[in-house]
Amino acid sequence: MTPDLEQLPDLLPHGHPMLLVDRVVALDPGRSIRTEKAVSATEQCFGDVGRGDPPAGSAYPASLLLESFGQSAALLWLAGRSDGPVDDSRVLMLATARDCTVEGRAVPGDVITHVARIEHTTGDNVLVAGESFVGARRIATVRSMLAVMRHRDDLSPALPNPGGPR
Amino acid sequence: MSSTLSHSSCRATPIKAYEDAGSENIDDTTVVRATQVVSRANPYLRAHFPGLTVYPGVFLLETALQAVADELGLPDEILAGPLRVVSMRFLSPFGCGDVICLEAAVTRPSPRVLAIAARFSAQDGAERARIALELRVGDDA
């Protein structure tokens, strides 16, 4: 069954403003995905950038660009899983990344397009690669990124439980 | 030289990613040290994830970049310029209340490249992550 592309971002456990995928444009389950992330001056990360500040200050942070790509790749993997959405007891974690180049930047008004593909899967581990663009301009290349699904209990004692409902 | 809360006020960033920083020069290497307490006060952290605060691995990249940039006085144009993450390895996550301890060795392998080898440990000294990255700099940076 082809998943509803509009509902795919709901598969991610991230909340606002950390959910960094706005739209899934195309999906080939288990193979590749194309997503979009609009960069807006109203985002929290631009809160300290004022009018008249140097243009370099308006560059979308590389950390969020890579996170947005990672979430796109996560959606590709999650959409291809046969056992449904991830429940609250499991957390998707970035484990490793190699040779990720940010060669250009996005600024408010730009729409970032991520193209991610699965290179390899093993159990709850997935290896992905891909590129990010603003229009025809490539701004990032990810040679490899490994994400793993871990049970929250397995992360203890590194993660103290803050308690309370979600 | 040390800096506290000297993060640039006009730089786009999801988080003020360090609280105290200092540096020392050892031969051709500048060692930058900084700390960061993981707190749910930041909206990005509250959302990653709702009900379970995990310091995003990519925010460790912010910690390294911000602490090094402020200690070395790097202009925002460099932080907004080409960047290459050679490798990132996350062994164990940082959660709410954890203290992230950064030790970054900064070198200049070539006139136009600033290399940062960052090690992140918890308050007990156990290593939890490593990041190696390169920034493109000018000849006069």
PDB file of C-alpha atoms in Angstrom:
ATOM      1  CA  MET A   1       0.000   0.000   0.000  1.00  0.00           C
ATOM      2  CA  THR A   2       1.417   3.390  -1.000  1.00  0.00           C
ATOM      3  CA  PRO A   3       1.698   5.594   2.115  1.00  0.00           C
ATOM      4  CA  ASP A   4      -0.019   8.976   2.145  1.00  0.00           C
ATOM      5  CA  LEU A   5       2.836  11.380   1.432  1.00  0.00           C
ATOM      6  CA  GLU A   6       1.148  14.208   3.313  1.00  0.00           C
ATOM      7  CA  GLN A   7       1.026  12.168   6.499  1.00  0.00           C
ATOM      8  CA  LEU A   8       4.537  10.785   6.296  1.00  0.00           C
ATOM      9  CA  PRO A   9       6.170  13.489   8.485  1.00  0.00           C
ATOM     10  CA  ASP A  10       3.827  12.306  11.255  1.00  0.00           C
ATOM     11  CA  LEU A  11       5.949   9.159  11.453  1.00  0.00           C
ATOM     12  CA  LEU A  12       8.754  11.172  13.030  1.00  0.00           C
ATOM     13  CA  PRO A  13       8.774  11.599  16.810  1.00  0.00           C
ATOM     14  CA  HIS A  14      10.166  15.124  16.583  1.00  0.00           C
ATOM     15  CA  GLY A  15       8.063  18.043  17.725  1.00  0.00           C
ATOM     16  CA  HIS A  16       8.023  21.684  16.684  1.00  0.00           C
ATOM     17  CA  PRO A  17      10.453  23.345  15.977  1.00  0.00           C
ATOM     18  CA  MET A  18      12.657  20.296  15.581  1.00  0.00           C
ATOM     19  CA  LEU A  19      10.533  18.663  12.875  1.00  0.00           C
ATOM     20  CA  LEU A  20      12.516  19.761   9.825  1.00  0.00           C
ATOM     21  CA  VAL A  21      10.673  18.153   6.929  1.00  0.00           C
ATOM     22  CA  ASP A  22       7.755  20.142   5.495  1.00  0.00           C
ATOM     23  CA  ARG A  23       6.747  17.982   2.596  1.00  0.00           C
ATOM     24  CA  VAL A  24       7.453  14.652   0.986  1.00  0.00           C
ATOM     25  CA  VAL A  25       7.486  15.228  -2.758  1.00  0.00           C
ATOM     26  CA  ALA A  26       8.276  11.730  -3.956  1.00  0.00           C
ATOM     27  CA  LEU A  27       8.843   8.356  -2.394  1.00  0.00           C
ATOM     28  CA  ASP A  28      10.137   5.049  -3.642  1.00  0.00           C
ATOM     29  CA  PRO A  29       9.737   2.972  -0.468  1.00  0.00           C
ATOM     30  CA  GLY A  30      12.949   1.403   0.666  1.00  0.00           C
ATOM     31  CA  ARG A  31      14.929   3.118  -2.075  1.00  0.00           C
ATOM     32  CA  SER A  32      14.743   6.900  -2.293  1.00  0.00           C
ATOM     33  CA  ILE A  33      12.854   9.940  -1.132  1.00  0.00           C
ATOM     34  CA  ARG A  34      12.607  13.587  -2.114  1.00  0.00           C
ATOM     35  CA  THR A  35      11.535  16.058   0.526  1.00  0.00           C
ATOM     36  CA  GLU A  36      11.285  19.796   0.966  1.00  0.00           C
ATOM     37  CA  LYS A  37      12.094  22.081   3.866  1.00  0.00           C
ATOM     38  CA  ALA A  38      11.169  25.745   3.566  1.00  0.00           C
ATOM     39  CA  VAL A  39      13.502  28.153   5.319  1.00  0.00           C
ATOM     40  CA  SER A  40      11.647  30.982   7.001  1.00  0.00           C
ATOM     41  CA  ALA A  41      12.899  34.033   8.841  1.00  0.00           C
ATOM     42  CA  THR A  42      10.316  33.285  11.524  1.00  0.00           C
ATOM     43  CA  GLU A  43      12.124  30.105  12.576  1.00  0.00           C
ATOM     44  CA  GLN A  44      13.584  30.031  16.074  1.00  0.00           C
ATOM     45  CA  CYS A  45      17.127  29.750  14.766  1.00  0.00           C
ATOM     46  CA  PHE A  46      16.927  33.227  13.230  1.00  0.00           C
ATOM     47  CA  GLY A  47      15.737  34.836  16.447  1.00  0.00           C
ATOM     48  CA  ASP A  48      18.995  36.677  17.059  1.00  0.00           C
ATOM     49  CA  VAL A  49      19.512  37.807  13.486  1.00  0.00           C
ATOM     50  CA  GLY A  50      18.366  41.375  13.070  1.00  0.00           C
ATOM     51  CA  ARG A  51      17.752  43.679  10.179  1.00  0.00           C
ATOM     52  CA  GLY A  52      20.989  45.164   9.015  1.00  0.00           C
ATOM     53  CA  ASP A  53      23.081  42.292  10.323  1.00  0.00           C
ATOM     54  CA  PRO A  54      25.632  40.873   7.898  1.00  0.00           C
ATOM     55  CA  PRO A  55      24.172  38.409   5.370  1.00  0.00           C
ATOM     56  CA  ALA A  56      26.372  35.605   6.677  1.00  0.00           C
ATOM     57  CA  GLY A  57      24.314  35.587   9.831  1.00  0.00           C
ATOM     58  CA  SER A  58      21.234  34.547   7.867  1.00  0.00           C
ATOM     59  CA  ALA A  59      22.732  31.310   6.598  1.00  0.00           C
ATOM     60  CA  TYR A  60      20.637  28.349   7.651  1.00  0.00           C
ATOM     61  CA  PRO A  61      22.770  26.501  10.207  1.00  0.00           C
ATOM     62  CA  ALA A  62      24.650  23.500   8.882  1.00  0.00           C
ATOM     63  CA  SER A  63      23.527  21.531  11.923  1.00  0.00           C
ATOM     64  CA  LEU A  64      19.865  21.971  11.025  1.00  0.00           C
ATOM     65  CA  LEU A  65      20.532  21.310   7.345  1.00  0.00           C
ATOM     66  CA  LEU A  66      22.109  17.965   8.183  1.00  0.00           C
ATOM     67  CA  GLU A  67      19.375  17.188  10.705  1.00  0.00           C
ATOM     68  CA  SER A  68      16.736  17.951   8.070  1.00  0.00           C
ATOM     69  CA  PHE A  69      18.463  15.590   5.664  1.00  0.00           C
ATOM     70  CA  GLY A  70      18.662  12.952   8.359  1.00  0.00           C
ATOM     71  CA  GLN A  71      14.953  13.234   9.067  1.00  0.00           C
ATOM     72  CA  SER A  72      14.230  12.865   5.366  1.00  0.00           C
ATOM     73  CA  ALA A  73      16.286   9.691   5.315  1.00  0.00           C
ATOM     74  CA  ALA A  74      14.509   8.494   8.450  1.00  0.00           C
ATOM     75  CA  LEU A  75      11.158   8.956   6.725  1.00  0.00           C
ATOM     76  CA  LEU A  76      12.380   6.897   3.807  1.00  0.00           C
ATOM     77  CA  TRP A  77      13.280   4.072   6.151  1.00  0.00           C
ATOM     78  CA  LEU A  78      10.169   4.346   8.303  1.00  0.00           C
ATOM     79  CA  ALA A  79       7.859   4.464   5.289  1.00  0.00           C
ATOM     80  CA  GLY A  80       9.307   1.214   4.040  1.00  0.00           C
ATOM     81  CA  ARG A  81       8.955  -0.667   7.321  1.00  0.00           C
ATOM     82  CA  SER A  82       6.352  -3.368   7.498  1.00  0.00           C
ATOM     83  CA  ASP A  83       5.702  -3.082  11.236  1.00  0.00           C
ATOM     84  CA  GLY A  84       4.103   0.356  11.294  1.00  0.00           C
ATOM     85  CA  PRO A  85       4.965   3.610  13.137  1.00  0.00           C
ATOM     86  CA  VAL A  86       7.626   3.699  15.822  1.00  0.00           C
ATOM     87  CA  ASP A  87       6.146   3.608  19.308  1.00  0.00           C
ATOM     88  CA  ASP A  88       7.307   5.820  22.164  1.00  0.00           C
ATOM     89  CA  SER A  89       9.594   3.164  23.593  1.00  0.00           C
ATOM     90  CA  ARG A  90      11.929   3.431  20.612  1.00  0.00           C
ATOM     91  CA  VAL A  91      14.114   6.329  19.520  1.00  0.00           C
ATOM     92  CA  LEU A  92      15.743   6.943  16.167  1.00  0.00           C
ATOM     93  CA  MET A  93      19.368   7.942  16.674  1.00  0.00           C
ATOM     94  CA  LEU A  94      22.098   9.214  14.392  1.00  0.00           C
ATOM     95  CA  ALA A  95      25.052   6.930  15.018  1.00  0.00           C
ATOM     96  CA  THR A  96      27.715   7.949  12.520  1.00  0.00           C
ATOM     97  CA  ALA A  97      28.242  10.150   9.494  1.00  0.00           C
ATOM     98  CA  ARG A  98      31.127  10.397   7.093  1.00  0.00           C
ATOM     99  CA  ASP A  99      32.179  12.916   4.504  1.00  0.00           C
ATOM    100  CA  CYS A 100      29.274  15.324   4.709  1.00  0.00           C
ATOM    101  CA  THR A 101      30.014  18.491   2.805  1.00  0.00           C
ATOM    102  CA  VAL A 102      28.059  21.694   3.123  1.00  0.00           C
ATOM    103  CA  GLU A 103      29.173  23.631   0.072  1.00  0.00           C
ATOM    104  CA  GLY A 104      26.459  26.273  -0.067  1.00  0.00           C
ATOM    105  CA  ARG A 105      23.849  27.740   2.211  1.00  0.00           C
ATOM    106  CA  ALA A 106      20.158  28.361   2.321  1.00  0.00           C
ATOM    107  CA  VAL A 107      18.678  31.605   3.555  1.00  0.00           C
ATOM    108  CA  PRO A 108      15.132  32.650   4.493  1.00  0.00           C
ATOM    109  CA  GLY A 109      12.896  32.351   1.449  1.00  0.00           C
ATOM    110  CA  ASP A 110      14.712  29.332   0.069  1.00  0.00           C
ATOM    111  CA  VAL A 111      13.202  25.864  -0.191  1.00  0.00           C
ATOM    112  CA  ILE A 112      15.671  23.086   0.495  1.00  0.00           C
ATOM    113  CA  THR A 113      15.150  19.864  -1.436  1.00  0.00           C
ATOM    114  CA  HIS A 114      16.681  16.724   0.028  1.00  0.00           C
ATOM    115  CA  VAL A 115      17.224  13.641  -2.072  1.00  0.00           C
ATOM    116  CA  ALA A 116      18.085  10.655   0.091  1.00  0.00           C
ATOM    117  CA  ARG A 117      18.593   7.032  -0.791  1.00  0.00           C
ATOM    118  CA  ILE A 118      19.105   3.896   1.241  1.00  0.00           C
ATOM    119  CA  GLU A 119      22.460   2.295   0.677  1.00  0.00           C
ATOM    120  CA  HIS A 120      22.068  -0.628   3.047  1.00  0.00           C
ATOM    121  CA  THR A 121      19.879  -1.884   5.870  1.00  0.00           C
ATOM    122  CA  THR A 122      20.675  -4.395   8.583  1.00  0.00           C
ATOM    123  CA  GLY A 123      17.995  -5.060  11.163  1.00  0.00           C
ATOM    124  CA  ASP A 124      17.275  -1.754  12.864  1.00  0.00           C
ATOM    125  CA  ASN A 125      20.237  -0.010  11.262  1.00  0.00           C
ATOM    126  CA  VAL A 126      20.079   1.921   8.007  1.00  0.00           C
ATOM    127  CA  LEU A 127      22.863   3.482   5.947  1.00  0.00           C
ATOM    128  CA  VAL A 128      21.868   6.393   3.737  1.00  0.00           C
ATOM    129  CA  ALA A 129      23.417   8.894   1.355  1.00  0.00           C
ATOM    130  CA  GLY A 130      22.201  11.817  -0.695  1.00  0.00           C
ATOM    131  CA  GLU A 131      22.276  15.471  -1.585  1.00  0.00           C
ATOM    132  CA  SER A 132      20.507  18.699  -0.722  1.00  0.00           C
ATOM    133  CA  PHE A 133      19.623  21.481  -3.129  1.00  0.00           C
ATOM    134  CA  VAL A 134      18.192  24.957  -3.328  1.00  0.00           C
ATOM    135  CA  GLY A 135      16.708  24.980  -6.783  1.00  0.00           C
ATOM    136  CA  ALA A 136      19.365  23.565  -9.076  1.00  0.00           C
ATOM    137  CA  ARG A 137      22.170  24.592  -6.720  1.00  0.00           C
ATOM    138  CA  ARG A 138      23.512  21.749  -4.667  1.00  0.00           C
ATOM    139  CA  ILE A 139      24.299  22.894  -1.151  1.00  0.00           C
ATOM    140  CA  ALA A 140      25.194  19.659   0.605  1.00  0.00           C
ATOM    141  CA  THR A 141      26.397  16.138  -0.059  1.00  0.00           C
ATOM    142  CA  VAL A 142      26.114  13.283   2.412  1.00  0.00           C
ATOM    143  CA  ARG A 143      28.365  10.348   1.539  1.00  0.00           C
ATOM    144  CA  SER A 144      27.112   8.177   4.357  1.00  0.00           C
ATOM    145  CA  MET A 145      24.949   8.513   7.412  1.00  0.00           C
ATOM    146  CA  LEU A 146      24.051   5.648   9.723  1.00  0.00           C
ATOM    147  CA  ALA A 147      20.920   5.758  11.832  1.00  0.00           C
ATOM    148  CA  VAL A 148      19.905   3.175  14.357  1.00  0.00           C
ATOM    149  CA  MET A 149      16.676   2.430  16.188  1.00  0.00           C
ATOM    150  CA  ARG A 150      17.188   1.942  19.892  1.00  0.00           C
ATOM    151  CA  HIS A 151      14.913   1.140  22.756  1.00  0.00           C
ATOM    152  CA  ARG A 152      14.755   3.946  25.261  1.00  0.00           C
ATOM    153  CA  ASP A 153      15.583   1.499  28.070  1.00  0.00           C
ATOM    154  CA  ASP A 154      18.799   0.582  26.273  1.00  0.00           C
ATOM    155  CA  LEU A 155      19.953   4.182  26.463  1.00  0.00           C
ATOM    156  CA  SER A 156      19.890   4.182  30.287  1.00  0.00           C
ATOM    157  CA  PRO A 157      21.767   5.318  32.365  1.00  0.00           C
ATOM    158  CA  ALA A 158      22.793   7.892  29.733  1.00  0.00           C
ATOM    159  CA  LEU A 159      19.278   9.294  29.612  1.00  0.00           C
ATOM    160  CA  PRO A 160      17.501  10.034  32.890  1.00  0.00           C
ATOM    161  CA  ASN A 161      13.728   9.805  32.496  1.00  0.00           C
ATOM    162  CA  PRO A 162      12.195  13.274  32.779  1.00  0.00           C
ATOM    163  CA  GLY A 163       8.869  11.614  33.512  1.00  0.00           C
ATOM    164  CA  GLY A 164       5.451  12.860  32.577  1.00  0.00           C
ATOM    165  CA  PRO A 165       3.278  12.189  29.563  1.00  0.00           C
ATOM    166  CA  ARG A 166       4.308  13.152  26.076  1.00  0.00           C
TER     167      ARG A 166
ATOM    168  CA  MET B   1      41.917  33.502  27.134  1.00  0.00           C
ATOM    169  CA  SER B   2      38.390  32.525  28.022  1.00  0.00           C
ATOM    170  CA  SER B   3      34.983  33.588  26.928  1.00  0.00           C
ATOM    171  CA  THR B   4      31.627  33.315  28.561  1.00  0.00           C
ATOM    172  CA  LEU B   5      28.420  33.895  26.720  1.00  0.00           C
ATOM    173  CA  SER B   6      30.373  35.510  23.892  1.00  0.00           C
ATOM    174  CA  HIS B   7      28.270  33.850  21.238  1.00  0.00           C
ATOM    175  CA  SER B   8      27.660  36.168  18.303  1.00  0.00           C
ATOM    176  CA  SER B   9      24.281  37.826  18.634  1.00  0.00           C
ATOM    177  CA  CYS B  10      23.657  38.036  14.886  1.00  0.00           C
ATOM    178  CA  ARG B  11      24.390  34.450  13.864  1.00  0.00           C
ATOM    179  CA  ALA B  12      21.563  32.054  13.011  1.00  0.00           C
ATOM    180  CA  THR B  13      21.719  29.113  15.382  1.00  0.00           C
ATOM    181  CA  PRO B  14      19.237  26.764  17.016  1.00  0.00           C
ATOM    182  CA  ILE B  15      20.933  26.960  20.388  1.00  0.00           C
ATOM    183  CA  LYS B  16      23.546  28.744  22.422  1.00  0.00           C
ATOM    184  CA  ALA B  17      25.644  25.598  22.347  1.00  0.00           C
ATOM    185  CA  TYR B  18      28.209  26.238  25.066  1.00  0.00           C
ATOM    186  CA  GLU B  19      28.315  28.061  28.381  1.00  0.00           C
ATOM    187  CA  ASP B  20      31.962  28.428  29.299  1.00  0.00           C
ATOM    188  CA  ALA B  21      34.958  28.164  27.025  1.00  0.00           C
ATOM    189  CA  GLY B  22      38.689  28.595  27.182  1.00  0.00           C
ATOM    190  CA  SER B  23      41.667  27.799  25.028  1.00  0.00           C
ATOM    191  CA  GLU B  24      45.398  27.272  25.094  1.00  0.00           C
ATOM    192  CA  ASN B  25      48.032  27.007  22.410  1.00  0.00           C
ATOM    193  CA  ILE B  26      50.225  23.924  22.378  1.00  0.00           C
ATOM    194  CA  ASP B  27      52.772  24.070  19.576  1.00  0.00           C
ATOM    195  CA  ASP B  28      50.758  24.337  16.351  1.00  0.00           C
ATOM    196  CA  THR B  29      47.496  23.293  17.985  1.00  0.00           C
ATOM    197  CA  THR B  30      44.907  25.395  19.731  1.00  0.00           C
ATOM    198  CA  VAL B  31      42.962  23.372  22.263  1.00  0.00           C
ATOM    199  CA  VAL B  32      39.487  24.715  22.946  1.00  0.00           C
ATOM    200  CA  ARG B  33      37.536  23.466  25.916  1.00  0.00           C
ATOM    201  CA  ALA B  34      33.925  24.231  26.677  1.00  0.00           C
ATOM    202  CA  THR B  35      30.972  22.930  28.610  1.00  0.00           C
ATOM    203  CA  GLN B  36      27.253  22.792  27.966  1.00  0.00           C
ATOM    204  CA  VAL B  37      24.464  21.706  30.282  1.00  0.00           C
ATOM    205  CA  VAL B  38      21.613  19.991  28.483  1.00  0.00           C
ATOM    206  CA  SER B  39      18.412  21.757  29.383  1.00  0.00           C
ATOM    207  CA  ARG B  40      14.832  21.528  28.220  1.00  0.00           C
ATOM    208  CA  ALA B  41      14.640  25.304  28.311  1.00  0.00           C
ATOM    209  CA  ASN B  42      15.575  25.382  24.631  1.00  0.00           C
ATOM    210  CA  PRO B  43      12.547  24.767  22.375  1.00  0.00           C
ATOM    211  CA  TYR B  44      14.523  22.573  19.978  1.00  0.00           C
ATOM    212  CA  LEU B  45      15.531  20.325  22.877  1.00  0.00           C
ATOM    213  CA  ARG B  46      11.994  20.122  24.193  1.00  0.00           C
ATOM    214  CA  ALA B  47      11.054  18.832  20.754  1.00  0.00           C
ATOM    215  CA  HIS B  48      13.859  16.297  20.516  1.00  0.00           C
ATOM    216  CA  PHE B  49      11.983  14.439  21.630  1.00  0.00           C
ATOM    217  CA  PRO B  50       8.714  15.352  23.389  1.00  0.00           C
ATOM    218  CA  GLY B  51       8.889  13.551  26.726  1.00  0.00           C
ATOM    219  CA  LEU B  52      12.497  12.415  26.224  1.00  0.00           C
ATOM    220  CA  THR B  53      15.196  15.056  25.885  1.00  0.00           C
ATOM    221  CA  VAL B  54      18.121  13.896  23.802  1.00  0.00           C
ATOM    222  CA  TYR B  55      20.778  16.418  22.771  1.00  0.00           C
ATOM    223  CA  PRO B  56      20.791  16.066  18.986  1.00  0.00           C
ATOM    224  CA  GLY B  57      24.029  14.776  17.583  1.00  0.00           C
ATOM    225  CA  VAL B  58      24.110  17.656  15.126  1.00  0.00           C
ATOM    226  CA  PHE B  59      23.970  20.086  18.046  1.00  0.00           C
ATOM    227  CA  LEU B  60      27.329  18.737  19.171  1.00  0.00           C
ATOM    228  CA  LEU B  61      28.499  20.115  15.833  1.00  0.00           C
ATOM    229  CA  GLU B  62      27.099  23.468  16.950  1.00  0.00           C
ATOM    230  CA  THR B  63      28.923  23.198  20.276  1.00  0.00           C
ATOM    231  CA  ALA B  64      32.232  22.614  18.530  1.00  0.00           C
ATOM    232  CA  LEU B  65      31.691  25.301  15.893  1.00  0.00           C
ATOM    233  CA  GLN B  66      30.489  27.985  18.271  1.00  0.00           C
ATOM    234  CA  ALA B  67      33.131  27.418  20.932  1.00  0.00           C
ATOM    235  CA  VAL B  68      35.969  27.299  18.400  1.00  0.00           C
ATOM    236  CA  ALA B  69      34.658  30.263  16.423  1.00  0.00           C
ATOM    237  CA  ASP B  70      34.288  32.457  19.494  1.00  0.00           C
ATOM    238  CA  GLU B  71      37.613  31.448  21.030  1.00  0.00           C
ATOM    239  CA  LEU B  72      39.473  32.018  17.778  1.00  0.00           C
ATOM    240  CA  GLY B  73      37.486  35.080  16.777  1.00  0.00           C
ATOM    241  CA  LEU B  74      36.367  33.576  13.486  1.00  0.00           C
ATOM    242  CA  PRO B  75      34.060  35.819  11.459  1.00  0.00           C
ATOM    243  CA  ASP B  76      30.545  34.635  10.669  1.00  0.00           C
ATOM    244  CA  GLU B  77      31.470  34.428   6.987  1.00  0.00           C
ATOM    245  CA  ILE B  78      33.638  31.428   7.777  1.00  0.00           C
ATOM    246  CA  LEU B  79      30.936  29.682   9.779  1.00  0.00           C
ATOM    247  CA  ALA B  80      28.509  30.347   6.929  1.00  0.00           C
ATOM    248  CA  GLY B  81      30.992  29.127   4.347  1.00  0.00           C
ATOM    249  CA  PRO B  82      31.970  25.675   3.086  1.00  0.00           C
ATOM    250  CA  LEU B  83      32.171  23.054   5.772  1.00  0.00           C
ATOM    251  CA  ARG B  84      33.125  19.407   5.629  1.00  0.00           C
ATOM    252  CA  VAL B  85      32.201  16.973   8.335  1.00  0.00           C
ATOM    253  CA  VAL B  86      34.909  14.360   7.929  1.00  0.00           C
ATOM    254  CA  SER B  87      33.298  12.078  10.462  1.00  0.00           C
ATOM    255  CA  MET B  88      30.839  12.029  13.318  1.00  0.00           C
ATOM    256  CA  ARG B  89      30.544   9.177  15.755  1.00  0.00           C
ATOM    257  CA  PHE B  90      28.006   9.122  18.539  1.00  0.00           C
ATOM    258  CA  LEU B  91      28.635   6.477  21.169  1.00  0.00           C
ATOM    259  CA  SER B  92      26.083   7.428  23.782  1.00  0.00           C
ATOM    260  CA  PRO B  93      23.578  10.278  23.920  1.00  0.00           C
ATOM    261  CA  PHE B  94      23.458  13.239  26.253  1.00  0.00           C
ATOM    262  CA  GLY B  95      20.196  13.731  28.091  1.00  0.00           C
ATOM    263  CA  CYS B  96      18.550  16.375  30.214  1.00  0.00           C
ATOM    264  CA  GLY B  97      20.857  17.491  33.014  1.00  0.00           C
ATOM    265  CA  ASP B  98      23.997  16.027  31.488  1.00  0.00           C
ATOM    266  CA  VAL B  99      27.073  18.225  31.229  1.00  0.00           C
ATOM    267  CA  ILE B 100      28.729  18.078  27.831  1.00  0.00           C
ATOM    268  CA  CYS B 101      32.486  18.573  28.038  1.00  0.00           C
ATOM    269  CA  LEU B 102      34.148  19.548  24.776  1.00  0.00           C
ATOM    270  CA  GLU B 103      37.836  19.317  24.012  1.00  0.00           C
ATOM    271  CA  ALA B 104      38.644  20.402  20.467  1.00  0.00           C
ATOM    272  CA  ALA B 105      42.067  20.368  18.881  1.00  0.00           C
ATOM    273  CA  VAL B 106      42.256  23.021  16.187  1.00  0.00           C
ATOM    274  CA  THR B 107      44.995  22.934  13.566  1.00  0.00           C
ATOM    275  CA  ARG B 108      45.772  24.525  10.232  1.00  0.00           C
ATOM    276  CA  PRO B 109      46.834  21.671   7.926  1.00  0.00           C
ATOM    277  CA  SER B 110      46.889  24.078   4.982  1.00  0.00           C
ATOM    278  CA  PRO B 111      46.516  27.848   4.576  1.00  0.00           C
ATOM    279  CA  ARG B 112      42.850  27.564   3.603  1.00  0.00           C
ATOM    280  CA  VAL B 113      41.716  24.780   5.925  1.00  0.00           C
ATOM    281  CA  LEU B 114      40.967  24.866   9.630  1.00  0.00           C
ATOM    282  CA  ALA B 115      40.689  21.363  11.035  1.00  0.00           C
ATOM    283  CA  ILE B 116      38.789  20.642  14.236  1.00  0.00           C
ATOM    284  CA  ALA B 117      39.033  17.326  16.052  1.00  0.00           C
ATOM    285  CA  ALA B 118      36.401  17.404  18.782  1.00  0.00           C
ATOM    286  CA  ARG B 119      35.908  14.980  21.616  1.00  0.00           C
ATOM    287  CA  PHE B 120      32.791  15.112  23.774  1.00  0.00           C
ATOM    288  CA  SER B 121      32.633  13.522  27.177  1.00  0.00           C
ATOM    289  CA  ALA B 122      30.173  13.485  30.030  1.00  0.00           C
ATOM    290  CA  GLN B 123      30.741  14.773  33.550  1.00  0.00           C
ATOM    291  CA  ASP B 124      32.168  11.378  34.503  1.00  0.00           C
ATOM    292  CA  GLY B 125      34.815  11.675  31.805  1.00  0.00           C
ATOM    293  CA  ALA B 126      33.394   8.937  29.626  1.00  0.00           C
ATOM    294  CA  GLU B 127      33.676   9.723  25.944  1.00  0.00           C
ATOM    295  CA  ARG B 128      30.326   9.923  24.200  1.00  0.00           C
ATOM    296  CA  ALA B 129      31.039  11.391  20.778  1.00  0.00           C
ATOM    297  CA  ARG B 130      33.706  12.487  18.350  1.00  0.00           C
ATOM    298  CA  ILE B 131      33.475  14.890  15.457  1.00  0.00           C
ATOM    299  CA  ALA B 132      36.154  15.766  12.919  1.00  0.00           C
ATOM    300  CA  LEU B 133      35.458  18.651  10.589  1.00  0.00           C
ATOM    301  CA  GLU B 134      37.120  21.177   8.343  1.00  0.00           C
ATOM    302  CA  LEU B 135      36.297  24.805   7.653  1.00  0.00           C
ATOM    303  CA  ARG B 136      37.397  26.816   4.652  1.00  0.00           C
ATOM    304  CA  VAL B 137      39.265  29.875   5.807  1.00  0.00           C
ATOM    305  CA  GLY B 138      41.126  32.678   4.113  1.00  0.00           C
ATOM    306  CA  ASP B 139      44.865  33.198   4.273  1.00  0.00           C
ATOM    307  CA  ASP B 140      44.436  35.898   6.885  1.00  0.00           C
ATOM    308  CA  ALA B 141      42.010  34.063   9.237  1.00  0.00           C
TER     309      ALA B 141
END
